Amino acid sequence: MELVTTPTLDDARAVLRARFGYADFRPGQERAVRAVLEGRDTLVILPTGGGKSLCFQVPALLSPGLTVVVSPLISLMKDQVDALTARGLPAAFVNSTLSTSQAADRFQRAARGELKLLYVAPERFDFGNTAERLREIGVSLLAIDEAHCISEWGHDFRPSYLRMRSVRERLGDPTTIALTATATPDVRKDIEHQLGLEHPERIVTG
């Protein structure tokens, strides 16, 4: 039987250098990546421009299954996927700009193991069997971007985000990382509660 070894921080640094061109992680990034690689739920509050996306993109490339990134902003989703595919990294998005057949094609690519990151709008889980299809594919990591949207205290409240806890369960309870640029202590607590994060690693910088 083949032994599956957990990727180390050195493995993550090698991916960071080879695939993203950075010499090393910033302090907040390093703590987040380590926690995710150890399978721990993580809450990351990093200022805009602080490199939040690397906290899940690097572990995604080291994880055996798919990383599902829930993002509320179509433009941000497209920018991140464009940047990843420009580096030759296997990423795609599924949102309302796609036709049904285009979306189906991306799910099929994920099922064939051709994608490591799939960006999905939160509303996509409100209908159909999206969560169940992704669970069958095998989700290693769930990343909730702009996580302040989960909190009713958050300044961009989105009802679909309130259902993320049940989505997480339907995905098979993968390791979860929630990320945002700003969140008061009340909003942080609310994010953890709404997502059902288990004793999360909390990383707040800036």
mmCIF file of C-alpha atoms in Angstrom:
data_model
loop_
_atom_site.group_PDB
_atom_site.id
_atom_site.type_symbol
_atom_site.label_atom_id
_atom_site.label_comp_id
_atom_site.label_asym_id
_atom_site.label_seq_id
_atom_site.Cartn_x
_atom_site.Cartn_y
_atom_site.Cartn_z
ATOM 1 C CA MET A 1 0.000 0.000 0.000
ATOM 2 C CA GLU A 2 1.343 3.421 -0.943
ATOM 3 C CA LEU A 3 1.908 5.751 1.999
ATOM 4 C CA VAL A 4 0.372 9.195 1.592
ATOM 5 C CA THR A 5 2.629 11.812 3.163
ATOM 6 C CA THR A 6 1.349 15.189 4.254
ATOM 7 C CA PRO A 7 2.985 18.020 2.288
ATOM 8 C CA THR A 8 5.370 20.132 4.362
ATOM 9 C CA LEU A 9 6.027 23.854 4.498
ATOM 10 C CA ASP A 10 9.204 23.175 2.486
ATOM 11 C CA ASP A 11 7.038 21.581 -0.228
ATOM 12 C CA ALA A 12 4.825 24.677 -0.124
ATOM 13 C CA ARG A 13 7.843 26.995 -0.442
ATOM 14 C CA ALA A 14 9.030 25.005 -3.458
ATOM 15 C CA VAL A 15 5.601 25.467 -5.117
ATOM 16 C CA LEU A 16 5.606 29.167 -4.185
ATOM 17 C CA ARG A 17 8.996 29.657 -5.884
ATOM 18 C CA ALA A 18 8.441 27.422 -8.912
ATOM 19 C CA ARG A 19 4.830 28.289 -9.741
ATOM 20 C CA PHE A 20 4.365 31.827 -8.373
ATOM 21 C CA GLY A 21 7.884 33.276 -8.467
ATOM 22 C CA TYR A 22 8.099 34.384 -4.817
ATOM 23 C CA ALA A 23 11.160 33.570 -2.698
ATOM 24 C CA ASP A 24 9.250 33.033 0.549
ATOM 25 C CA PHE A 25 5.948 33.492 2.319
ATOM 26 C CA ARG A 26 5.030 36.549 4.341
ATOM 27 C CA PRO A 27 4.485 35.745 8.054
ATOM 28 C CA GLY A 28 0.671 35.582 7.897
ATOM 29 C CA GLN A 29 0.743 33.511 4.717
ATOM 30 C CA GLU A 30 3.158 30.999 6.203
ATOM 31 C CA ARG A 31 0.995 30.401 9.274
ATOM 32 C CA ALA A 32 -2.109 29.995 7.109
ATOM 33 C CA VAL A 33 -0.460 27.576 4.674
ATOM 34 C CA ARG A 34 0.940 25.485 7.506
ATOM 35 C CA ALA A 35 -2.457 25.270 9.215
ATOM 36 C CA VAL A 36 -4.226 24.265 5.985
ATOM 37 C CA LEU A 37 -1.592 21.626 5.154
ATOM 38 C CA GLU A 38 -2.130 20.220 8.662
ATOM 39 C CA GLY A 39 -5.862 19.957 7.908
ATOM 40 C CA ARG A 40 -6.898 22.690 10.334
ATOM 41 C CA ASP A 41 -9.739 25.131 9.756
ATOM 42 C CA THR A 42 -8.311 28.624 9.373
ATOM 43 C CA LEU A 43 -9.567 32.200 9.511
ATOM 44 C CA VAL A 44 -7.328 34.683 7.697
ATOM 45 C CA ILE A 45 -7.645 38.467 8.019
ATOM 46 C CA LEU A 46 -5.014 39.986 5.733
ATOM 47 C CA PRO A 47 -5.177 43.515 4.323
ATOM 48 C CA THR A 48 -5.928 44.023 0.637
ATOM 49 C CA GLY A 49 -2.722 43.341 -1.272
ATOM 50 C CA GLY A 50 -1.480 41.101 1.539
ATOM 51 C CA GLY A 51 -1.552 37.972 -0.606
ATOM 52 C CA LYS A 52 -4.635 36.219 0.788
ATOM 53 C CA SER A 53 -5.160 34.065 -2.293
ATOM 54 C CA LEU A 54 -1.773 32.346 -1.949
ATOM 55 C CA CYS A 55 -2.957 31.004 1.419
ATOM 56 C CA PHE A 56 -5.229 28.570 -0.443
ATOM 57 C CA GLN A 57 -3.718 28.481 -3.947
ATOM 58 C CA VAL A 58 -0.414 26.970 -2.797
ATOM 59 C CA PRO A 59 -2.043 24.248 -0.634
ATOM 60 C CA ALA A 60 -4.463 23.548 -3.507
ATOM 61 C CA LEU A 61 -1.561 22.553 -5.760
ATOM 62 C CA LEU A 62 -0.248 20.197 -3.049
ATOM 63 C CA SER A 63 -3.601 18.611 -2.144
ATOM 64 C CA PRO A 64 -4.804 15.342 -3.660
ATOM 65 C CA GLY A 65 -8.326 16.508 -4.531
ATOM 66 C CA LEU A 66 -10.056 19.649 -5.705
ATOM 67 C CA THR A 67 -10.006 23.022 -3.956
ATOM 68 C CA VAL A 68 -13.374 24.782 -4.208
ATOM 69 C CA VAL A 69 -13.144 28.560 -3.854
ATOM 70 C CA VAL A 70 -16.400 30.367 -3.053
ATOM 71 C CA SER A 71 -16.169 33.952 -4.275
ATOM 72 C CA PRO A 72 -18.968 36.538 -4.458
ATOM 73 C CA LEU A 73 -17.388 38.795 -7.073
ATOM 74 C CA ILE A 74 -17.451 37.673 -10.705
ATOM 75 C CA SER A 75 -14.702 40.132 -11.699
ATOM 76 C CA LEU A 76 -12.377 38.992 -8.882
ATOM 77 C CA MET A 77 -13.040 35.351 -9.727
ATOM 78 C CA LYS A 78 -12.172 35.922 -13.379
ATOM 79 C CA ASP A 79 -9.027 37.918 -12.499
ATOM 80 C CA GLN A 80 -7.735 35.177 -10.185
ATOM 81 C CA VAL A 81 -8.453 32.377 -12.667
ATOM 82 C CA ASP A 82 -6.877 34.370 -15.524
ATOM 83 C CA ALA A 83 -3.747 34.927 -13.412
ATOM 84 C CA LEU A 84 -3.544 31.223 -12.524
ATOM 85 C CA THR A 85 -4.099 29.947 -16.066
ATOM 86 C CA ALA A 86 -1.511 32.457 -17.354
ATOM 87 C CA ARG A 87 0.971 30.637 -15.086
ATOM 88 C CA GLY A 88 -0.165 27.300 -16.500
ATOM 89 C CA LEU A 89 -2.009 26.372 -13.315
ATOM 90 C CA PRO A 90 -5.191 24.242 -13.607
ATOM 91 C CA ALA A 91 -8.020 26.551 -12.528
ATOM 92 C CA ALA A 92 -11.494 27.485 -13.792
ATOM 93 C CA PHE A 93 -14.610 29.290 -12.598
ATOM 94 C CA VAL A 94 -18.319 28.527 -12.722
ATOM 95 C CA ASN A 95 -20.678 31.493 -12.471
ATOM 96 C CA SER A 96 -23.656 33.119 -14.166
ATOM 97 C CA THR A 97 -21.579 34.348 -17.136
ATOM 98 C CA LEU A 98 -21.320 30.768 -18.460
ATOM 99 C CA SER A 99 -23.850 28.806 -20.498
ATOM 100 C CA THR A 100 -25.162 25.535 -19.055
ATOM 101 C CA SER A 101 -22.931 23.531 -21.387
ATOM 102 C CA GLN A 102 -19.841 25.607 -20.515
ATOM 103 C CA ALA A 103 -20.493 25.047 -16.792
ATOM 104 C CA ALA A 104 -21.046 21.309 -17.380
ATOM 105 C CA ASP A 105 -17.750 21.112 -19.275
ATOM 106 C CA ARG A 106 -15.874 22.645 -16.332
ATOM 107 C CA PHE A 107 -17.421 20.200 -13.866
ATOM 108 C CA GLN A 108 -16.388 17.363 -16.207
ATOM 109 C CA ARG A 109 -12.823 18.698 -16.317
ATOM 110 C CA ALA A 110 -12.806 18.756 -12.520
ATOM 111 C CA ALA A 111 -14.121 15.174 -12.428
ATOM 112 C CA ARG A 112 -11.304 14.068 -14.774
ATOM 113 C CA GLY A 113 -8.748 15.598 -12.408
ATOM 114 C CA GLU A 114 -7.765 18.304 -14.897
ATOM 115 C CA LEU A 115 -8.470 21.145 -12.434
ATOM 116 C CA LYS A 116 -6.997 21.820 -8.999
ATOM 117 C CA LEU A 117 -8.993 24.994 -8.264
ATOM 118 C CA LEU A 118 -12.624 25.603 -9.103
ATOM 119 C CA TYR A 119 -14.021 29.045 -8.300
ATOM 120 C CA VAL A 120 -17.770 28.995 -7.680
ATOM 121 C CA ALA A 121 -20.296 31.749 -6.915
ATOM 122 C CA PRO A 122 -22.142 31.092 -3.610
ATOM 123 C CA GLU A 123 -25.520 31.183 -5.376
ATOM 124 C CA ARG A 124 -24.471 28.162 -7.484
ATOM 125 C CA PHE A 125 -25.134 25.961 -4.426
ATOM 126 C CA ASP A 126 -28.716 27.238 -4.049
ATOM 127 C CA PHE A 127 -30.053 25.069 -6.854
ATOM 128 C CA GLY A 128 -29.318 21.713 -8.477
ATOM 129 C CA ASN A 129 -26.828 19.188 -7.123
ATOM 130 C CA THR A 130 -23.619 21.223 -7.356
ATOM 131 C CA ALA A 131 -22.401 20.288 -3.856
ATOM 132 C CA GLU A 132 -23.140 16.603 -4.368
ATOM 133 C CA ARG A 133 -21.320 16.534 -7.727
ATOM 134 C CA LEU A 134 -18.285 18.188 -6.180
ATOM 135 C CA ARG A 135 -18.346 15.774 -3.228
ATOM 136 C CA GLU A 136 -18.201 12.852 -5.689
ATOM 137 C CA ILE A 137 -15.174 14.461 -7.343
ATOM 138 C CA GLY A 138 -13.510 14.818 -3.920
ATOM 139 C CA VAL A 139 -12.939 18.197 -2.271
ATOM 140 C CA SER A 140 -9.702 18.538 -0.267
ATOM 141 C CA LEU A 141 -10.126 22.192 0.667
ATOM 142 C CA LEU A 142 -12.967 24.702 0.797
ATOM 143 C CA ALA A 143 -11.868 28.350 0.592
ATOM 144 C CA ILE A 144 -14.420 31.057 1.419
ATOM 145 C CA ASP A 145 -13.174 34.343 -0.019
ATOM 146 C CA GLU A 146 -14.603 37.703 1.103
ATOM 147 C CA ALA A 147 -15.783 35.843 4.201
ATOM 148 C CA HIS A 148 -17.194 38.983 5.834
ATOM 149 C CA CYS A 149 -20.163 38.421 3.488
ATOM 150 C CA ILE A 150 -21.135 35.477 5.730
ATOM 151 C CA SER A 151 -21.780 37.688 8.704
ATOM 152 C CA GLU A 152 -24.999 39.621 9.113
ATOM 153 C CA TRP A 153 -22.708 42.161 10.773
ATOM 154 C CA GLY A 154 -20.593 42.216 7.619
ATOM 155 C CA HIS A 155 -20.941 45.218 5.341
ATOM 156 C CA ASP A 156 -21.777 43.059 2.270
ATOM 157 C CA PHE A 157 -24.334 40.629 3.644
ATOM 158 C CA ARG A 158 -25.175 37.869 1.134
ATOM 159 C CA PRO A 159 -27.953 35.381 2.032
ATOM 160 C CA SER A 160 -26.298 32.594 -0.019
ATOM 161 C CA TYR A 161 -23.276 32.811 2.265
ATOM 162 C CA LEU A 162 -25.459 31.898 5.253
ATOM 163 C CA ARG A 163 -25.948 28.488 3.652
ATOM 164 C CA MET A 164 -22.207 27.804 3.423
ATOM 165 C CA ARG A 165 -22.206 25.688 6.571
ATOM 166 C CA SER A 166 -24.679 23.247 5.045
ATOM 167 C CA VAL A 167 -22.759 23.418 1.747
ATOM 168 C CA ARG A 168 -19.615 22.481 3.644
ATOM 169 C CA GLU A 169 -21.403 19.463 5.142
ATOM 170 C CA ARG A 170 -22.721 18.451 1.712
ATOM 171 C CA LEU A 171 -19.169 18.652 0.344
ATOM 172 C CA GLY A 172 -18.061 16.133 2.987
ATOM 173 C CA ASP A 173 -16.712 18.555 5.633
ATOM 174 C CA PRO A 174 -13.393 19.397 3.944
ATOM 175 C CA THR A 175 -10.752 21.531 5.672
ATOM 176 C CA THR A 176 -12.024 25.113 5.388
ATOM 177 C CA ILE A 177 -10.188 28.427 5.128
ATOM 178 C CA ALA A 178 -12.144 31.681 5.395
ATOM 179 C CA LEU A 179 -10.458 34.866 4.184
ATOM 180 C CA THR A 180 -11.241 38.572 4.263
ATOM 181 C CA ALA A 181 -9.389 41.886 4.346
ATOM 182 C CA THR A 182 -11.296 43.389 7.266
ATOM 183 C CA ALA A 183 -13.431 41.994 10.065
ATOM 184 C CA THR A 184 -14.167 43.299 13.537
ATOM 185 C CA PRO A 185 -13.885 40.811 16.428
ATOM 186 C CA ASP A 186 -17.691 40.365 16.319
ATOM 187 C CA VAL A 187 -17.640 39.617 12.598
ATOM 188 C CA ARG A 188 -14.736 37.163 13.062
ATOM 189 C CA LYS A 189 -16.708 35.277 15.707
ATOM 190 C CA ASP A 190 -19.763 35.292 13.490
ATOM 191 C CA ILE A 191 -17.801 33.906 10.516
ATOM 192 C CA GLU A 192 -16.447 31.058 12.659
ATOM 193 C CA HIS A 193 -19.897 30.311 14.044
ATOM 194 C CA GLN A 194 -21.717 30.494 10.694
ATOM 195 C CA LEU A 195 -19.193 28.152 9.041
ATOM 196 C CA GLY A 196 -18.879 25.807 12.001
ATOM 197 C CA LEU A 197 -15.086 26.153 12.033
ATOM 198 C CA GLU A 198 -13.508 23.735 14.520
ATOM 199 C CA HIS A 199 -10.953 25.425 16.835
ATOM 200 C CA PRO A 200 -9.680 27.453 13.884
ATOM 201 C CA GLU A 201 -6.211 28.874 13.488
ATOM 202 C CA ARG A 202 -6.781 32.654 13.552
ATOM 203 C CA ILE A 203 -4.395 34.809 11.577
ATOM 204 C CA VAL A 204 -4.827 38.574 11.771
ATOM 205 C CA THR A 205 -2.199 40.923 10.313
ATOM 206 C CA GLY A 206 -2.103 44.577 9.385
#
